[in-house]
Amino acid sequence: MQKIATVPEMRRLTREIRARGEKIALVPTMGALHPGHVALIEAAKKSGATVIVSIFANPLQFGPNEDFAGYPRTPDADLAICTEAQVDAVFAPAVEEIYPRGYSSYVTEDAYSKPLCGISRPTHFRGVTTIFAKLLNIVRPDAVFMGQKDIQQAAVVRKMIADLQFGVDVVVVPTVRDAEGLAHGVRSRALTNSQRQEATVIKQALVKAREMVDAGVRSTDRLVAEVTHIIGQRRRVRVIYVSIVDSTTMEAEREIVPGKSWLMIAVWVDEVRLIDNLPL
Ligand code: PAF
């Protein structure tokens, strides 16, 4: 497995890969790799492409009150995971390689990025679309692999790719959950055992939502009220949003359309922010 830190080296490698007639799959990450990332890598491997994992904690997608410095960094463990998963190359640039002094160009998507996490994290998706545009230009992959847990992020990136005609496929890989049903994520790893216990209420709410929709409930009001009620029973869990949206546009819906609507949840468990979702 090659480990690459600079943009010219990365461009050189991807030119070689393309010259061999191979396709390139990019798995963008911010490191602190967990089983959700491994599922992305496995899906990318299965596609038959040469797999590149980028590891870059992107300062631009953290708000002023969000702890960029405290974001977990586990470089040795990340490399071991990538080696084990037979990744072909890891691209792990330093911040100055991506945002040199005087950097001043940004990419924004102005519709799908506005609701949900866009309300409580108003600069987040601008950071995501900017780093994606850069990674797509540097690596020039045929496909990018993204997690379903971050479905709004995938929707925003897909829209940016379509609007700006990058010509890259976005593959969304199902959420990986632990034995208690908690979605794997960098932030959920920070939970203490008792917080983790509280957070299992998210999975309970998703299960209840599934049951209600399967039983014929189509009113988003009823579903949102029930999910909010279930989550509210835990003292240390506070709802940021519970919403039912169109899975492509992230626009709130009045009526549930099975196969099209998604239940979106964001909560605080004490000071840890978690998101989850469920296709209805
Ligand atoms: O989901 C993430 O880890 C990040 O938002 C991503 C996709 C790597 C972009 O920085």
mmCIF file of C-alpha atoms in Angstrom, residues 12-175:
data_model
loop_
_atom_site.group_PDB
_atom_site.id
_atom_site.type_symbol
_atom_site.label_atom_id
_atom_site.label_comp_id
_atom_site.label_asym_id
_atom_site.label_seq_id
_atom_site.Cartn_x
_atom_site.Cartn_y
_atom_site.Cartn_z
ATOM 1 C CA ARG A 12 1.270 11.077 -10.670
ATOM 2 C CA LEU A 13 -0.094 7.867 -9.150
ATOM 3 C CA THR A 14 -3.643 8.339 -10.456
ATOM 4 C CA ARG A 15 -2.264 9.113 -13.936
ATOM 5 C CA GLU A 16 -0.421 5.767 -13.824
ATOM 6 C CA ILE A 17 -3.531 3.929 -12.639
ATOM 7 C CA ARG A 18 -5.640 5.408 -15.430
ATOM 8 C CA ALA A 19 -2.910 4.653 -18.004
ATOM 9 C CA ARG A 20 -3.191 0.983 -16.979
ATOM 10 C CA GLY A 21 -6.887 1.189 -17.864
ATOM 11 C CA GLU A 22 -8.009 0.756 -14.249
ATOM 12 C CA LYS A 23 -10.912 2.569 -12.624
ATOM 13 C CA ILE A 24 -10.371 4.569 -9.460
ATOM 14 C CA ALA A 25 -12.623 4.449 -6.384
ATOM 15 C CA LEU A 26 -12.131 7.124 -3.737
ATOM 16 C CA VAL A 27 -13.151 6.642 -0.107
ATOM 17 C CA PRO A 28 -12.894 10.086 1.502
ATOM 18 C CA THR A 29 -12.426 10.027 5.289
ATOM 19 C CA MET A 30 -11.228 12.258 8.084
ATOM 20 C CA GLY A 31 -9.372 9.343 9.701
ATOM 21 C CA ALA A 32 -10.211 7.696 13.038
ATOM 22 C CA LEU A 33 -11.377 4.801 10.890
ATOM 23 C CA HIS A 34 -14.117 2.508 12.248
ATOM 24 C CA PRO A 35 -16.220 -0.397 10.889
ATOM 25 C CA GLY A 36 -18.372 2.033 8.878
ATOM 26 C CA HIS A 37 -15.276 3.098 6.921
ATOM 27 C CA VAL A 38 -14.239 -0.539 6.454
ATOM 28 C CA ALA A 39 -17.638 -1.197 4.837
ATOM 29 C CA LEU A 40 -16.976 1.698 2.421
ATOM 30 C CA ILE A 41 -13.543 0.272 1.559
ATOM 31 C CA GLU A 42 -14.995 -3.214 1.057
ATOM 32 C CA ALA A 43 -17.710 -1.877 -1.250
ATOM 33 C CA ALA A 44 -15.082 0.082 -3.202
ATOM 34 C CA LYS A 45 -12.874 -3.039 -3.490
ATOM 35 C CA LYS A 46 -15.855 -5.060 -4.682
ATOM 36 C CA SER A 47 -16.435 -2.572 -7.498
ATOM 37 C CA GLY A 48 -13.166 -3.819 -9.008
ATOM 38 C CA ALA A 49 -11.575 -0.379 -9.011
ATOM 39 C CA THR A 50 -8.198 0.611 -7.597
ATOM 40 C CA VAL A 51 -9.063 1.957 -4.136
ATOM 41 C CA ILE A 52 -7.692 5.196 -2.731
ATOM 42 C CA VAL A 53 -8.585 6.246 0.817
ATOM 43 C CA SER A 54 -8.081 9.892 1.666
ATOM 44 C CA ILE A 55 -7.420 10.725 5.295
ATOM 45 C CA PHE A 56 -7.769 14.430 5.943
ATOM 46 C CA ALA A 57 -9.408 16.091 8.935
ATOM 47 C CA ASN A 58 -10.853 19.043 7.036
ATOM 48 C CA PRO A 59 -10.740 22.200 9.191
ATOM 49 C CA LEU A 60 -13.155 23.972 6.845
ATOM 50 C CA GLN A 61 -16.119 21.812 7.826
ATOM 51 C CA PHE A 62 -15.800 22.554 11.542
ATOM 52 C CA GLY A 63 -17.672 25.556 12.944
ATOM 53 C CA PRO A 64 -16.036 28.122 15.249
ATOM 54 C CA ASN A 65 -17.511 26.375 18.294
ATOM 55 C CA GLU A 66 -16.682 22.876 17.084
ATOM 56 C CA ASP A 67 -13.572 21.163 18.318
ATOM 57 C CA PHE A 68 -11.336 20.695 15.244
ATOM 58 C CA ALA A 69 -8.220 20.363 17.414
ATOM 59 C CA GLY A 70 -9.945 17.726 19.534
ATOM 60 C CA TYR A 71 -11.155 15.642 16.574
ATOM 61 C CA PRO A 72 -9.766 12.111 17.093
ATOM 62 C CA ARG A 73 -6.608 11.317 15.160
ATOM 63 C CA THR A 74 -5.381 7.717 15.030
ATOM 64 C CA PRO A 75 -2.926 7.660 12.093
ATOM 65 C CA ASP A 76 -1.160 4.376 12.929
ATOM 66 C CA ALA A 77 -4.389 2.467 13.493
ATOM 67 C CA ASP A 78 -5.839 3.997 10.285
ATOM 68 C CA LEU A 79 -2.902 2.756 8.210
ATOM 69 C CA ALA A 80 -3.157 -0.710 9.764
ATOM 70 C CA ILE A 81 -6.870 -0.844 8.897
ATOM 71 C CA CYS A 82 -6.199 0.263 5.315
ATOM 72 C CA THR A 83 -3.399 -2.292 4.904
ATOM 73 C CA GLU A 84 -5.612 -5.044 6.290
ATOM 74 C CA ALA A 85 -8.458 -4.019 3.955
ATOM 75 C CA GLN A 86 -6.044 -4.106 0.970
ATOM 76 C CA VAL A 87 -6.401 -0.465 0.077
ATOM 77 C CA ASP A 88 -4.133 0.415 -2.862
ATOM 78 C CA ALA A 89 -3.106 3.878 -1.703
ATOM 79 C CA VAL A 90 -3.734 6.273 1.172
ATOM 80 C CA PHE A 91 -3.707 10.008 0.511
ATOM 81 C CA ALA A 92 -2.979 11.800 3.788
ATOM 82 C CA PRO A 93 -1.973 15.406 3.078
ATOM 83 C CA ALA A 94 -1.101 18.002 5.692
ATOM 84 C CA VAL A 95 -3.483 20.947 6.108
ATOM 85 C CA GLU A 96 -1.032 23.338 4.349
ATOM 86 C CA GLU A 97 -0.912 21.052 1.313
ATOM 87 C CA ILE A 98 -4.663 21.527 0.829
ATOM 88 C CA TYR A 99 -5.148 25.039 2.204
ATOM 89 C CA PRO A 100 -1.863 26.907 1.794
ATOM 90 C CA ARG A 101 -1.528 30.375 3.277
ATOM 91 C CA GLY A 102 -3.772 32.815 1.408
ATOM 92 C CA TYR A 103 -6.212 30.130 0.293
ATOM 93 C CA SER A 104 -9.499 31.842 -0.726
ATOM 94 C CA SER A 105 -11.671 29.664 -3.013
ATOM 95 C CA TYR A 106 -14.792 27.828 -1.867
ATOM 96 C CA VAL A 107 -17.592 25.732 -3.331
ATOM 97 C CA THR A 108 -21.146 25.957 -1.998
ATOM 98 C CA GLU A 109 -24.364 24.091 -2.713
ATOM 99 C CA ASP A 110 -27.295 26.309 -1.844
ATOM 100 C CA ALA A 111 -30.361 24.071 -1.560
ATOM 101 C CA TYR A 112 -29.895 20.568 -0.165
ATOM 102 C CA SER A 113 -27.332 21.854 2.312
ATOM 103 C CA LYS A 114 -29.737 24.331 3.949
ATOM 104 C CA PRO A 115 -32.134 22.266 6.125
ATOM 105 C CA LEU A 116 -31.345 19.733 8.893
ATOM 106 C CA CYS A 117 -27.614 19.887 9.787
ATOM 107 C CA GLY A 118 -27.346 23.026 7.628
ATOM 108 C CA ILE A 119 -29.356 24.938 10.239
ATOM 109 C CA SER A 120 -27.315 24.048 13.308
ATOM 110 C CA ARG A 121 -23.996 23.829 11.401
ATOM 111 C CA PRO A 122 -24.322 26.702 8.886
ATOM 112 C CA THR A 123 -20.761 26.520 7.465
ATOM 113 C CA HIS A 124 -20.340 22.741 7.580
ATOM 114 C CA PHE A 125 -21.472 21.737 4.090
ATOM 115 C CA ARG A 126 -19.475 24.537 2.463
ATOM 116 C CA GLY A 127 -16.431 22.873 3.974
ATOM 117 C CA VAL A 128 -17.557 19.479 2.716
ATOM 118 C CA THR A 129 -18.290 20.604 -0.872
ATOM 119 C CA THR A 130 -15.011 22.519 -1.018
ATOM 120 C CA ILE A 131 -12.892 19.556 0.093
ATOM 121 C CA PHE A 132 -14.823 17.260 -2.241
ATOM 122 C CA ALA A 133 -14.232 19.516 -5.233
ATOM 123 C CA LYS A 134 -10.536 19.524 -4.377
ATOM 124 C CA LEU A 135 -10.294 15.760 -3.825
ATOM 125 C CA LEU A 136 -12.164 15.087 -7.079
ATOM 126 C CA ASN A 137 -9.749 17.361 -8.942
ATOM 127 C CA ILE A 138 -6.676 15.819 -7.337
ATOM 128 C CA VAL A 139 -7.660 12.135 -7.550
ATOM 129 C CA ARG A 140 -10.101 12.244 -10.502
ATOM 130 C CA PRO A 141 -11.901 9.091 -9.351
ATOM 131 C CA ASP A 142 -14.622 7.268 -11.291
ATOM 132 C CA ALA A 143 -16.655 6.802 -8.112
ATOM 133 C CA VAL A 144 -16.716 8.011 -4.512
ATOM 134 C CA PHE A 145 -18.010 5.824 -1.698
ATOM 135 C CA MET A 146 -19.958 7.496 1.122
ATOM 136 C CA GLY A 147 -21.834 6.304 4.209
ATOM 137 C CA GLN A 148 -25.603 6.272 4.532
ATOM 138 C CA LYS A 149 -25.312 7.624 8.084
ATOM 139 C CA ASP A 150 -24.320 10.947 6.485
ATOM 140 C CA ILE A 151 -27.117 10.852 3.920
ATOM 141 C CA GLN A 152 -27.507 14.643 3.775
ATOM 142 C CA GLN A 153 -23.795 14.946 3.060
ATOM 143 C CA ALA A 154 -24.165 12.390 0.238
ATOM 144 C CA ALA A 155 -27.182 14.285 -1.166
ATOM 145 C CA VAL A 156 -25.311 17.601 -1.093
ATOM 146 C CA VAL A 157 -22.202 16.105 -2.722
ATOM 147 C CA ARG A 158 -24.286 14.357 -5.371
ATOM 148 C CA LYS A 159 -25.992 17.657 -6.199
ATOM 149 C CA MET A 160 -22.685 19.511 -6.392
ATOM 150 C CA ILE A 161 -21.240 16.794 -8.642
ATOM 151 C CA ALA A 162 -24.276 17.025 -10.937
ATOM 152 C CA ASP A 163 -24.409 20.845 -10.968
ATOM 153 C CA LEU A 164 -20.677 21.246 -11.613
ATOM 154 C CA GLN A 165 -20.548 18.272 -14.014
ATOM 155 C CA PHE A 166 -17.726 16.408 -12.334
ATOM 156 C CA GLY A 167 -18.938 13.155 -13.902
ATOM 157 C CA VAL A 168 -18.264 11.010 -10.812
ATOM 158 C CA ASP A 169 -20.592 8.319 -9.423
ATOM 159 C CA VAL A 170 -21.614 8.558 -5.761
ATOM 160 C CA VAL A 171 -22.139 5.153 -4.141
ATOM 161 C CA VAL A 172 -23.931 5.206 -0.770
ATOM 162 C CA VAL A 173 -23.111 2.252 1.491
ATOM 163 C CA PRO A 174 -25.570 1.125 4.225
ATOM 164 C CA THR A 175 -24.928 2.184 7.822
#
